[in-house]
Coordinates of C-alpha atoms in Angstrom, one line a residue:
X5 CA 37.1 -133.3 -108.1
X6 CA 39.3 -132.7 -105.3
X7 CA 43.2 -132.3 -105.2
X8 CA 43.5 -130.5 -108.7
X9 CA 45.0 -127.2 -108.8
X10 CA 42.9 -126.3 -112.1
X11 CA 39.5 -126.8 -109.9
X12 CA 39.9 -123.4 -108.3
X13 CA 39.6 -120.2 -110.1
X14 CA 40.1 -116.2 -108.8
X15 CA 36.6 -115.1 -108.6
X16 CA 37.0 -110.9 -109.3
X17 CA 35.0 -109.0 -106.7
X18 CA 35.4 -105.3 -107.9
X19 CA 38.1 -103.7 -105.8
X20 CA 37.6 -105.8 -103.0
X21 CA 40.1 -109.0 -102.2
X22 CA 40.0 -111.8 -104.5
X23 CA 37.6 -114.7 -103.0
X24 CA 38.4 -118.4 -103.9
X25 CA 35.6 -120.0 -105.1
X26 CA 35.5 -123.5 -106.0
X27 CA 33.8 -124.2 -109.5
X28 CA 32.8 -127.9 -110.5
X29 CA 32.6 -129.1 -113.8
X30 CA 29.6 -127.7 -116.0
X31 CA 27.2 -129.6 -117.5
X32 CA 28.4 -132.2 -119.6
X33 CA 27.0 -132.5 -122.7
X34 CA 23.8 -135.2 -122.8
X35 CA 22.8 -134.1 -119.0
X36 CA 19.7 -132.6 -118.6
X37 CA 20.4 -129.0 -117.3
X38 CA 18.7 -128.5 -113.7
X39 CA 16.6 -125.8 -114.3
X40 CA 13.0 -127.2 -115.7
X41 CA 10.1 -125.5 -117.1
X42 CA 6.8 -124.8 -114.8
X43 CA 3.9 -122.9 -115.0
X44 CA 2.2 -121.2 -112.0
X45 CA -1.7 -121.4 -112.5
X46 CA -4.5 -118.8 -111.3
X47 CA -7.8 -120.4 -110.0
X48 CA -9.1 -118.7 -113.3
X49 CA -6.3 -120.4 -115.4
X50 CA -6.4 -124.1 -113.8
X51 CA -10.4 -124.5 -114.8
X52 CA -9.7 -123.5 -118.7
X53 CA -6.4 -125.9 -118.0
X54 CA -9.0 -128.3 -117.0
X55 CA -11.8 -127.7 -119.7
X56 CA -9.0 -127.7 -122.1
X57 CA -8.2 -131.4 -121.3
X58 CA -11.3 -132.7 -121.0
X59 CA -12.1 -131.4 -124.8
X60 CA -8.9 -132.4 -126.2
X61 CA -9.8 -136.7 -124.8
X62 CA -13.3 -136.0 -126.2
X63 CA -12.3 -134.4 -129.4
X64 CA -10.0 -138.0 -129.5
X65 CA -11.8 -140.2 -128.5
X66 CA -15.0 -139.3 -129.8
X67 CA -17.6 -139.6 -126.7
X68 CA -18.9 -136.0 -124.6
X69 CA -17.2 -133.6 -122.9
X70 CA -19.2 -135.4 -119.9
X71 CA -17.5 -138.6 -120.2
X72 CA -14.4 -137.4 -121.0
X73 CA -14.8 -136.3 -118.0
X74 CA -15.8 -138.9 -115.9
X75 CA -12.6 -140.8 -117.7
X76 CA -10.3 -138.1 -116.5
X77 CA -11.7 -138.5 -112.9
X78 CA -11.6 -142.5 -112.7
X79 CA -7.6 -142.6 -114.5
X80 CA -6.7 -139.6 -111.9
X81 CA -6.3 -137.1 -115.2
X82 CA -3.5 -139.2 -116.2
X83 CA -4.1 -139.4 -120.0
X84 CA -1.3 -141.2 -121.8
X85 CA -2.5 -144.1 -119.7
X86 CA -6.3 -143.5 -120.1
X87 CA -5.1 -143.4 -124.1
X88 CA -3.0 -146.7 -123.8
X89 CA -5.8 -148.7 -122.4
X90 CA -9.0 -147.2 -124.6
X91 CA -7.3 -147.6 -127.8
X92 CA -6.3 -151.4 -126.3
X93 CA -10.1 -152.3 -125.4
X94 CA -12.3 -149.6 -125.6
X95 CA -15.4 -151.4 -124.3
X96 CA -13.6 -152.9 -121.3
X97 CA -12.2 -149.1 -120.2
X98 CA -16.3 -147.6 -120.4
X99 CA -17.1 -150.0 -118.4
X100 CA -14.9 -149.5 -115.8
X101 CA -15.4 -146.2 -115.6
X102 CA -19.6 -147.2 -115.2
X103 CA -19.8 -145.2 -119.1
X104 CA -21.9 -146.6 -121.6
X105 CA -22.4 -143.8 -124.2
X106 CA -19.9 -143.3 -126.6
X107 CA -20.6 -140.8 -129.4
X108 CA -20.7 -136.8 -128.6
X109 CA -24.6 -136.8 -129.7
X110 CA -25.7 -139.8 -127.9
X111 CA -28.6 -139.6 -124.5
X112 CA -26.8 -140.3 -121.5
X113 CA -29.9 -140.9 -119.7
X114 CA -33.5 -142.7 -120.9
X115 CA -36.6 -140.8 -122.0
X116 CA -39.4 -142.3 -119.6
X117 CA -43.0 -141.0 -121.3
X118 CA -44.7 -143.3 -119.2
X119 CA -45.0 -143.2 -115.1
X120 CA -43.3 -145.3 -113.0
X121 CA -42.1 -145.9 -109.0
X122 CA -39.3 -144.6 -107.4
X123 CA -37.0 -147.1 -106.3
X124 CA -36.1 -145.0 -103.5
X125 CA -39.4 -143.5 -102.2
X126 CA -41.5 -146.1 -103.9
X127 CA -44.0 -143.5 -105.5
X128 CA -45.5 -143.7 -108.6
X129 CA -44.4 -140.8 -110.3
X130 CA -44.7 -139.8 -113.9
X131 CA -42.5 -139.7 -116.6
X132 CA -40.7 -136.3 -117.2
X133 CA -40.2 -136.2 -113.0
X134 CA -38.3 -139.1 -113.3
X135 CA -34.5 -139.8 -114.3
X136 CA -33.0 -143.0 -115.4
X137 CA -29.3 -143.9 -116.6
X138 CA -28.7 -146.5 -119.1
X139 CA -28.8 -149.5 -116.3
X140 CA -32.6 -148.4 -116.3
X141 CA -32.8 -148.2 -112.9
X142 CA -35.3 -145.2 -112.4
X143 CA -35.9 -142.6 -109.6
X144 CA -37.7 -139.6 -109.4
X145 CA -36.4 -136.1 -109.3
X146 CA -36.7 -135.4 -105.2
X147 CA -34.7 -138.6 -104.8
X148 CA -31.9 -137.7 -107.2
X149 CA -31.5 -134.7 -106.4
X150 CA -31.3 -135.3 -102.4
X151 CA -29.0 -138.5 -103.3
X152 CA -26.5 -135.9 -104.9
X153 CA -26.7 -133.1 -102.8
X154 CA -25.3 -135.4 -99.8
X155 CA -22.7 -136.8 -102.3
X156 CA -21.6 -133.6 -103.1
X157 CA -21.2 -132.1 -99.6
X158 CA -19.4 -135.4 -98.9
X159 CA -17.0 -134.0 -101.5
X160 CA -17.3 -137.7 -103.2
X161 CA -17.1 -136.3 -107.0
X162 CA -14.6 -138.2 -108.2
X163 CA -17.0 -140.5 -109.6
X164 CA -20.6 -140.9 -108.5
X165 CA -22.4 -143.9 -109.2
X166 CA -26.1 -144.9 -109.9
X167 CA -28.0 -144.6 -106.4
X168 CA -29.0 -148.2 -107.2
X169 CA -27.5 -151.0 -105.2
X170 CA -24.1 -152.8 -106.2
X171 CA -25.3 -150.7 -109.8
X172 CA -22.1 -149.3 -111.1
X173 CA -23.3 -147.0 -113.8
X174 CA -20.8 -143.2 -113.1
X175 CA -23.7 -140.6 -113.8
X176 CA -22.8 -138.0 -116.0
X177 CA -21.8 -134.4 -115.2
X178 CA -24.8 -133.2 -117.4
X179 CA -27.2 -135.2 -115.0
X180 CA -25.7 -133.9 -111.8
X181 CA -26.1 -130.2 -113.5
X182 CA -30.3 -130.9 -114.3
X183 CA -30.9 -132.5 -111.2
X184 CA -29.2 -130.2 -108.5
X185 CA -29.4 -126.8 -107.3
X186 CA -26.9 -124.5 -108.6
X187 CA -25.5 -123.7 -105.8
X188 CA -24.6 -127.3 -105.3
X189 CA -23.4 -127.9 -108.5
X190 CA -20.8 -124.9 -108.2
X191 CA -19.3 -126.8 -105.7
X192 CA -19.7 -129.7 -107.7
X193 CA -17.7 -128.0 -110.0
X194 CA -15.1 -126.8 -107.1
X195 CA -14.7 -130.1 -106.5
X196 CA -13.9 -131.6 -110.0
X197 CA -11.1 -128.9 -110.5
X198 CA -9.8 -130.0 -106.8
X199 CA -9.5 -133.4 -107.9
X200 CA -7.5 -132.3 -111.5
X201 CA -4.9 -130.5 -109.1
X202 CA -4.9 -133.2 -106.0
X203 CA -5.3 -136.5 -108.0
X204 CA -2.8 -135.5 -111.1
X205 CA 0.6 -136.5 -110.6
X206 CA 1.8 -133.2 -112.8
X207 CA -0.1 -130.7 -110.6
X208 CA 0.1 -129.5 -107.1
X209 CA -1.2 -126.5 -105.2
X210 CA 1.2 -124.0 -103.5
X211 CA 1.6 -124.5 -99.8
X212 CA 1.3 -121.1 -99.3
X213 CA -0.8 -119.7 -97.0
X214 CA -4.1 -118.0 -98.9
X215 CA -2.8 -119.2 -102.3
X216 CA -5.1 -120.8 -104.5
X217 CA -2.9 -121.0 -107.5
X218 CA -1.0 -124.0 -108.4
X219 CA 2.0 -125.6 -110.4
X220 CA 2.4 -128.0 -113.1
X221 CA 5.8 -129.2 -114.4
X222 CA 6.4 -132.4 -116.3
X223 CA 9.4 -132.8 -113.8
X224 CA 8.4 -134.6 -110.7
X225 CA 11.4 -135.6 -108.5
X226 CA 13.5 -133.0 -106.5
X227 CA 12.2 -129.8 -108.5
X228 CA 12.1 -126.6 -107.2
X229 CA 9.2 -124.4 -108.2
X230 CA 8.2 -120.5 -107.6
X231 CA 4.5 -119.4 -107.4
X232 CA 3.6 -116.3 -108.5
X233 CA 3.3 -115.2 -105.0
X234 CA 6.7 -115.6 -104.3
X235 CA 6.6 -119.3 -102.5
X236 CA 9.5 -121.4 -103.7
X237 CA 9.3 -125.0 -102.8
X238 CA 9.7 -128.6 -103.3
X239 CA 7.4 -130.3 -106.2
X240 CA 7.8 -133.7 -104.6
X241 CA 7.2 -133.4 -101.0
X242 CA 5.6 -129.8 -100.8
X243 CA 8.2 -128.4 -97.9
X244 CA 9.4 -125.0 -98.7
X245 CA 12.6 -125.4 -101.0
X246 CA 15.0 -127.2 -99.2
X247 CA 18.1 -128.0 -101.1
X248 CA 20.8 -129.0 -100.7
X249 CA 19.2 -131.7 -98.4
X250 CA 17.0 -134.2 -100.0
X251 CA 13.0 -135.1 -99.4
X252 CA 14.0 -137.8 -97.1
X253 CA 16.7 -136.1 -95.3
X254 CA 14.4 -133.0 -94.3
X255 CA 11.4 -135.5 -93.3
X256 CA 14.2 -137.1 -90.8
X257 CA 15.2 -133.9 -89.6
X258 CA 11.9 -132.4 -89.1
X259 CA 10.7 -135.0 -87.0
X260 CA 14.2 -135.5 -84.7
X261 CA 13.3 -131.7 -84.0
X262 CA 9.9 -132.3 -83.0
X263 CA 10.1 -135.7 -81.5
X264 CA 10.3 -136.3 -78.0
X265 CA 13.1 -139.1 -78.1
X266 CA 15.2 -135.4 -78.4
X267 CA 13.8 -134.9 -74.7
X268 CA 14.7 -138.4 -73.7
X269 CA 18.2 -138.2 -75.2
X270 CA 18.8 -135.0 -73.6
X271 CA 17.5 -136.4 -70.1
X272 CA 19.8 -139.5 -70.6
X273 CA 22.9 -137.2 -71.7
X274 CA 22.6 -134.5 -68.5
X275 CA 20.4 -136.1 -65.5
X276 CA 20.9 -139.2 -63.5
X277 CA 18.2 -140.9 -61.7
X278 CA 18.1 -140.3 -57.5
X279 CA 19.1 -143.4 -56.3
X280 CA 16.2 -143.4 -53.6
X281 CA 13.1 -142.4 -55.7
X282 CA 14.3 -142.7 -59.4
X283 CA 13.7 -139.1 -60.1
X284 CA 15.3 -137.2 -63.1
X285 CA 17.9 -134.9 -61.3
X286 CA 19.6 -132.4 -63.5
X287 CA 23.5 -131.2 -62.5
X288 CA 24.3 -127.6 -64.1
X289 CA 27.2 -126.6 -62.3
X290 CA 28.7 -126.6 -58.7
X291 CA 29.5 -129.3 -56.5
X292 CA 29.4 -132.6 -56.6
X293 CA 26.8 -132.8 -53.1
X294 CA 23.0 -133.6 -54.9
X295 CA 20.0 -133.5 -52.7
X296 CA 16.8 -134.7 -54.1
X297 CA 13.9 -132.3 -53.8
X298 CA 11.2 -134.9 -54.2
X299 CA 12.7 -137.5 -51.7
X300 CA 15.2 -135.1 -49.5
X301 CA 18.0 -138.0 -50.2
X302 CA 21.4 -137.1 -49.9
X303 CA 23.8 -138.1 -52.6
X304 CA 27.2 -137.4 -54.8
X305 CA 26.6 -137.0 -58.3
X306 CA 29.9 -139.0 -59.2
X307 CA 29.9 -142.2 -56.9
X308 CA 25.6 -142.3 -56.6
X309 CA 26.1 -143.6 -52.8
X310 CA 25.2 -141.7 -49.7
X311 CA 26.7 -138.4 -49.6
X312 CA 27.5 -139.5 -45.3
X313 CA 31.3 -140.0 -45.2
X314 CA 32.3 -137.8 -48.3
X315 CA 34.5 -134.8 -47.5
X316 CA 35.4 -133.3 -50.6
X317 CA 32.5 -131.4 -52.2
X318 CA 34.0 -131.1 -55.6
X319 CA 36.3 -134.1 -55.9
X320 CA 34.9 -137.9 -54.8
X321 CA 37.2 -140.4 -53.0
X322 CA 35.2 -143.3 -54.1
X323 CA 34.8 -142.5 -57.3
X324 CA 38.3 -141.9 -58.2
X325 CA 38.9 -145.0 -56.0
X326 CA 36.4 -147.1 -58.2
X327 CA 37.7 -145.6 -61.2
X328 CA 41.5 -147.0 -60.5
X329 CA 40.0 -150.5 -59.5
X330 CA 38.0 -150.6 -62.4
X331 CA 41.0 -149.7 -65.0
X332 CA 42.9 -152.0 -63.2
X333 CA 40.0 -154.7 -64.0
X334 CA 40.1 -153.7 -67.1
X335 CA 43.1 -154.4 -68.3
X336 CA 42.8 -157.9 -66.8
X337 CA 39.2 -158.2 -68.1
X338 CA 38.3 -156.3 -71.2
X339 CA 34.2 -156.4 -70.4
X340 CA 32.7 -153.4 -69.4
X341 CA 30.6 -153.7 -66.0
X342 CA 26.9 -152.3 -66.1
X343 CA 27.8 -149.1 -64.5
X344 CA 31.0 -148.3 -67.3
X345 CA 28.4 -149.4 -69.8
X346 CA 25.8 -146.6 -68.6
X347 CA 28.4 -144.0 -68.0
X348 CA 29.8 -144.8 -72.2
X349 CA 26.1 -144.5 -73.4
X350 CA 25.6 -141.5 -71.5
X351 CA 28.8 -139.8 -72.8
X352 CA 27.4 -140.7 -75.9
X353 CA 24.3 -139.4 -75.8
X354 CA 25.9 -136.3 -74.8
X355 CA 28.4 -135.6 -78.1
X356 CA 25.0 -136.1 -79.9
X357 CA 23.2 -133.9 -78.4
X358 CA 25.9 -131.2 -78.5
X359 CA 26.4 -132.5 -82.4
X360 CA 22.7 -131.9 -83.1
X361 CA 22.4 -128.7 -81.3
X362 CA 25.5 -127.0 -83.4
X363 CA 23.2 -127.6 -86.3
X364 CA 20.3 -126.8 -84.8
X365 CA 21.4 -123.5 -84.2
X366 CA 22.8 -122.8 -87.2
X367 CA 19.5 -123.8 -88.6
X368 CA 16.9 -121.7 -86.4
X369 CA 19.6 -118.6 -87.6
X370 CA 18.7 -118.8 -90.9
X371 CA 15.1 -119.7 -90.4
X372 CA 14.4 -116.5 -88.5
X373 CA 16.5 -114.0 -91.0
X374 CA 14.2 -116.0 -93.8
X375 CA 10.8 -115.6 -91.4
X376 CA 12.3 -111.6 -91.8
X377 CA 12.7 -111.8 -95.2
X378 CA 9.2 -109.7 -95.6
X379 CA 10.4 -107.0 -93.7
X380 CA 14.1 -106.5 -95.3
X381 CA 11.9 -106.5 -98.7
X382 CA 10.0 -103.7 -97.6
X383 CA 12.7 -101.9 -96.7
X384 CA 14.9 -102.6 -99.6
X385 CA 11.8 -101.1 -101.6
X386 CA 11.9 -98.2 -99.6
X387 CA 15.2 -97.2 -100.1
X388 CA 15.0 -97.6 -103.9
X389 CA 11.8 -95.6 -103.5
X390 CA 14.0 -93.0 -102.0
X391 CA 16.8 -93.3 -105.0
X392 CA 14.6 -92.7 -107.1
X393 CA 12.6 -89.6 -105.9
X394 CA 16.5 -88.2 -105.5
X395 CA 18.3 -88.8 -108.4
X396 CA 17.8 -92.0 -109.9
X397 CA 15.6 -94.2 -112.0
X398 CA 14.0 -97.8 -111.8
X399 CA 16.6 -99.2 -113.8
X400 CA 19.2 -97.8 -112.1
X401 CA 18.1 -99.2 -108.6
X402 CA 17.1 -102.7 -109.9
X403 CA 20.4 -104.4 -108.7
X404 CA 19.2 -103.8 -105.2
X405 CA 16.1 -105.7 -105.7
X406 CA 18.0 -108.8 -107.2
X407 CA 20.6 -108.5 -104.6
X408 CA 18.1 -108.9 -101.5
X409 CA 16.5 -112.1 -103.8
X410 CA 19.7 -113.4 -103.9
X411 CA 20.9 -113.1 -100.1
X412 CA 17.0 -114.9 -99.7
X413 CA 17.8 -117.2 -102.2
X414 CA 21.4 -118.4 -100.7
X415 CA 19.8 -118.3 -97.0
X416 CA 17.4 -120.6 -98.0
X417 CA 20.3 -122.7 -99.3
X418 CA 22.1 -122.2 -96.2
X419 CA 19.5 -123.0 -93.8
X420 CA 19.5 -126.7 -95.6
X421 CA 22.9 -127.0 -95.8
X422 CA 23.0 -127.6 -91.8
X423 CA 20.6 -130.4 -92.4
X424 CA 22.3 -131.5 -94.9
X425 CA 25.8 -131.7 -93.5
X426 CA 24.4 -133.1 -89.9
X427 CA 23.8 -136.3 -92.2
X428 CA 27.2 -136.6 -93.6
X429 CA 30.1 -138.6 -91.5
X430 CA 32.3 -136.3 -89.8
X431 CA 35.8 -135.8 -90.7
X432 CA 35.4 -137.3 -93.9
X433 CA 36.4 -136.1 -97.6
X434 CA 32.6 -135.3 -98.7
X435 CA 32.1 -132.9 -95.5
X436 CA 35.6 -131.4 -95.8
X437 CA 34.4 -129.9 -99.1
X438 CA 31.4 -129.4 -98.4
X439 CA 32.1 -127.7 -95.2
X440 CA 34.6 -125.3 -97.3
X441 CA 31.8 -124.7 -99.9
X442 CA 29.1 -123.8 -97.3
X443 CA 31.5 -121.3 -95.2
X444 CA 32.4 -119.8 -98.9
X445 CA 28.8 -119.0 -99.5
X446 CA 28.2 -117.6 -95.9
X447 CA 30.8 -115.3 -96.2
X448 CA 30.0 -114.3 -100.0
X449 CA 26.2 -113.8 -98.5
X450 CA 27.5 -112.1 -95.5
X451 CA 29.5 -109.2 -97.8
X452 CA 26.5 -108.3 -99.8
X453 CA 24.5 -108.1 -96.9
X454 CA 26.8 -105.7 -95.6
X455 CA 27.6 -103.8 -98.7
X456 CA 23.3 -103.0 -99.3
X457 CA 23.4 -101.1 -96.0
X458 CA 26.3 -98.9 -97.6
X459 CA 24.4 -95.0 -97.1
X460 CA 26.1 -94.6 -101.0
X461 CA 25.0 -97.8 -102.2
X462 CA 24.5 -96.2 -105.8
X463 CA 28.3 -95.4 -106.1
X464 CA 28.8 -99.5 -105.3
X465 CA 27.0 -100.7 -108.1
X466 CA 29.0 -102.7 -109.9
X467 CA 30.1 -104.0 -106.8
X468 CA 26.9 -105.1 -105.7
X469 CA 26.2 -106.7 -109.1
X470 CA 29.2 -108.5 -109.0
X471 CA 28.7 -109.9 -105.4
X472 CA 25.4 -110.8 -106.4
X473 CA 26.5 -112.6 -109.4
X474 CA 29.3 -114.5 -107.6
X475 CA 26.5 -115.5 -105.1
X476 CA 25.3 -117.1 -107.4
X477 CA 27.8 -118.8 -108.4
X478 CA 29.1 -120.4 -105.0
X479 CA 25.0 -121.7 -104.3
X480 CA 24.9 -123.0 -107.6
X481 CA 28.4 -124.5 -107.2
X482 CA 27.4 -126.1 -103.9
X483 CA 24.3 -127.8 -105.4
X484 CA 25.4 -129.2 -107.8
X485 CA 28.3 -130.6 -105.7
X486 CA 25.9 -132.2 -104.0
X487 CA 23.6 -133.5 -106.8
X488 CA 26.8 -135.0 -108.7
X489 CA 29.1 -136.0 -106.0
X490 CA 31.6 -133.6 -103.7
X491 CA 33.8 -136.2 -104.0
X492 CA 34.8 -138.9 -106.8
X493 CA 34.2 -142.5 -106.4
X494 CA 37.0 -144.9 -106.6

């Protein structure tokens, strides 16, 4: 894509100079475009999501709501697979799932008339205070209903068997809701629609703080979703949206900046170790004369012997001394002695560090204008408050609010792009581009910033809009750069 003339285009931005922006190719025909369809779901709207489900597999299949139920729970809601494998061997599936009943109108439990003992409590206990599954294992009412009440609280719903030993019998939801209190089989319930959000694949809760709604997209890998609240982030691994860095590629970079190998490798890159007591001593400026405030020893920072018989405080005799010898040596003898060895890993240590810390930086900039981002809302809303009350109306200020989620939008971008450009190899082709798209959309995202605190931002409309809309254009340009390759392969 690089080294044609024809991949550049003028980019009009009102009256202002003409910006180059670099355009990749669209789309090609047979992709799949890279926006997908979500839906954002209220706590209200995920239980009739659920119920829903539940009566479509028992409308199918032909059993209760109840063990459609149970079904969902034991194949983790996933129902083209719990369809494959009923209609394969119906019988074998029940039974996994500890289900015996299989028409809508059939008992899930046995009518004892007669009294019987509690295999729990060993009572004798009559009939209708009693409660049996089909593996006619009975118990009386007290039992079951203490047997649930601890399962429940446990938060063990996803399937709940007979309180019979090694039995395997899944009691019913109907049971659990005769034989518990209601308050306990609320959270039964609570429960049951946790496990349709946590244990299916196509759902996921927003990360949000205080947010009970959640999302469900039939696109798994790499999607970015919105919540209703305003939360974008990543479907697959639940960080805030992070593109244009990858899942594994923000999991690496999240835990170099929290690791403490980062201490180490900044200890290794700017201390040395007393040559006494083996303290950490750090060197941030003036001479080369160290004294050791643990130990009191006497040293220079260069050579690591005795500071006794140097002179110079800022220039070391034996070090330069060594330094000739051991270039001499090395031209005779190629191999490095341990000392040249520690002094090239600690150089070393030290470009990383500085490497890492450019992008660091860049990185905490963007993350705290973002953390802002609720406050530069509030007063974007305020002055088209004001607009309005003057001389304008809603329509007329709109632009203002799409601009301010558009500088959001390409700092979020931006912010990733640091972590994603610390992973590409330096001075090559891929991070020459990328390099030149990134600074492209800084400055794009830096002129619209500027041009919303214009005092007569209405006569700048169509200034605005257009910045907003080219924007767009350079984040959209830059991830899908990076999705389809900045650079072709040979």
């Amino acid at each position: 894509m690089m080294g044609q003339d024809d991949d550049f285009v003028v980019c009009e931005d009102g009256d202002e100079v003409d910006e180059w922006c670099y355009v990749f190719d669209p789309v090609l025909e047979g992709e799949e475009s890279p926006r997908v369809n979500f839906s954002c779901l209220t706590p209200e709207e995920i239980i009739q999501t659920q119920k829903r489900q539940i009566q479509e597999i028992a409308d199918l299949l032909v059993i209760s709501p109840s063990n459609a139920s149970n079904l969902l729970r034991h194949y983790q809601w996933k129902t083209e697979l719990l369809h494959q494998r009923y209609w394969d061997n119906p019988e074998a599936v029940l039974k996994e799932a500890g289900l015996v009943c299989t028409t809508p109108d059939a008992d899930e439990v046995l009518t004892l008339e007669s009294p019987g003992e509690c295999l729990v409590c060993c009572e004798e206990v009559a009939g209708p205070e009693c409660c049996a599954l089909k593996c006619h294992h009975r118990f009386c009412n007290d039992c079951w209903n203490s047997y649930l009440t601890v399962k429940i609280k446990e938060g063990e719903v996803a399937r709940i068997n007979c309180p019979a030993v090694n039995c395997k019998f899944s009691v019913p939801d109907t049971v659990v809701r005769d034989l518990v209190d209601k308050d306990i089989y609320e959270k039964y319930l609570r429960f049951v629609t946790r496990s349709f959000v946590e244990d299916n694949a196509q759902i996921t809760w927003c990360p949000a703080p205080r947010c009970g709604n959640a999302i469900t997209t039939d696109m798994l890998k790499g999607t970015v979703v919105q919540c209703r609240c305003g939360f974008r982030f990543c479907f697959s691994c639940h960080n805030e949206a992070h593109s244009p860095a990858n899942c594994e590629q923000v999991k690496n970079w999240q835990k170099k900046c929290s690791d403490d190998s980062e201490t180490g490798h900044w200890l290794g890159a700017n201390t040395k170790d007393c040559p006494r007591c083996g303290v950490f001593v750090e060197k941030n400026g003036g001479c080369n004369h160290m004294t050791c405030r643990q130990c009191k020893h006497e040293w220079c920072w260069m050579c690591i012997k005795p500071w006794k018989g140097h002179t110079d405080y800022y220039a070391c005799a034996r070090y330069e001394k060594a330094q000739k010898k051991k270039a001499e040596k090395l031209k005779k003898n190629k191999k490095q002695s341990k000392m040249e060895q520690l002094e090239a890993q600690r150089e070393e240590k030290r470009k990383a560090l500085e490497r890492y810390l450019i992008y660091y930086t860049k990185y905490l900039d963007y993350d705290a204008k973002l953390k802002n981002s609720p406050a530069e809302t509030e007063k974007a809303q305020a002055k088209m408050k004001a607009l309005q009350s003057e001389q304008s109306t809603l329509a007329e200020v709109k632009f203002i609010e799409a601009a301010v989620e558009m500088i959001f939008e390409c700092q979020s971008v931006l912010k990733y792009s640091y972590v994603y450009s610390y992973y590409i190899e330096d001075n090559s082709s891929e991070k020459h581009i990328f390099v030149f798209l990134q600074e492209e959309l800084e400055k794009t995202t830096q002129n619209l910033m500027e041009i919303l605190e214009s005092p007569v931002i209405l006569t700048r409309r169509t200034e605005t809009v257009d910045l907003t809309k080219l924007a767009q254009t350079k984040k959209d340009n830059l991830i899908y750069g990076v999705q389809h390759g900045l650079v072709e392969n040979e």
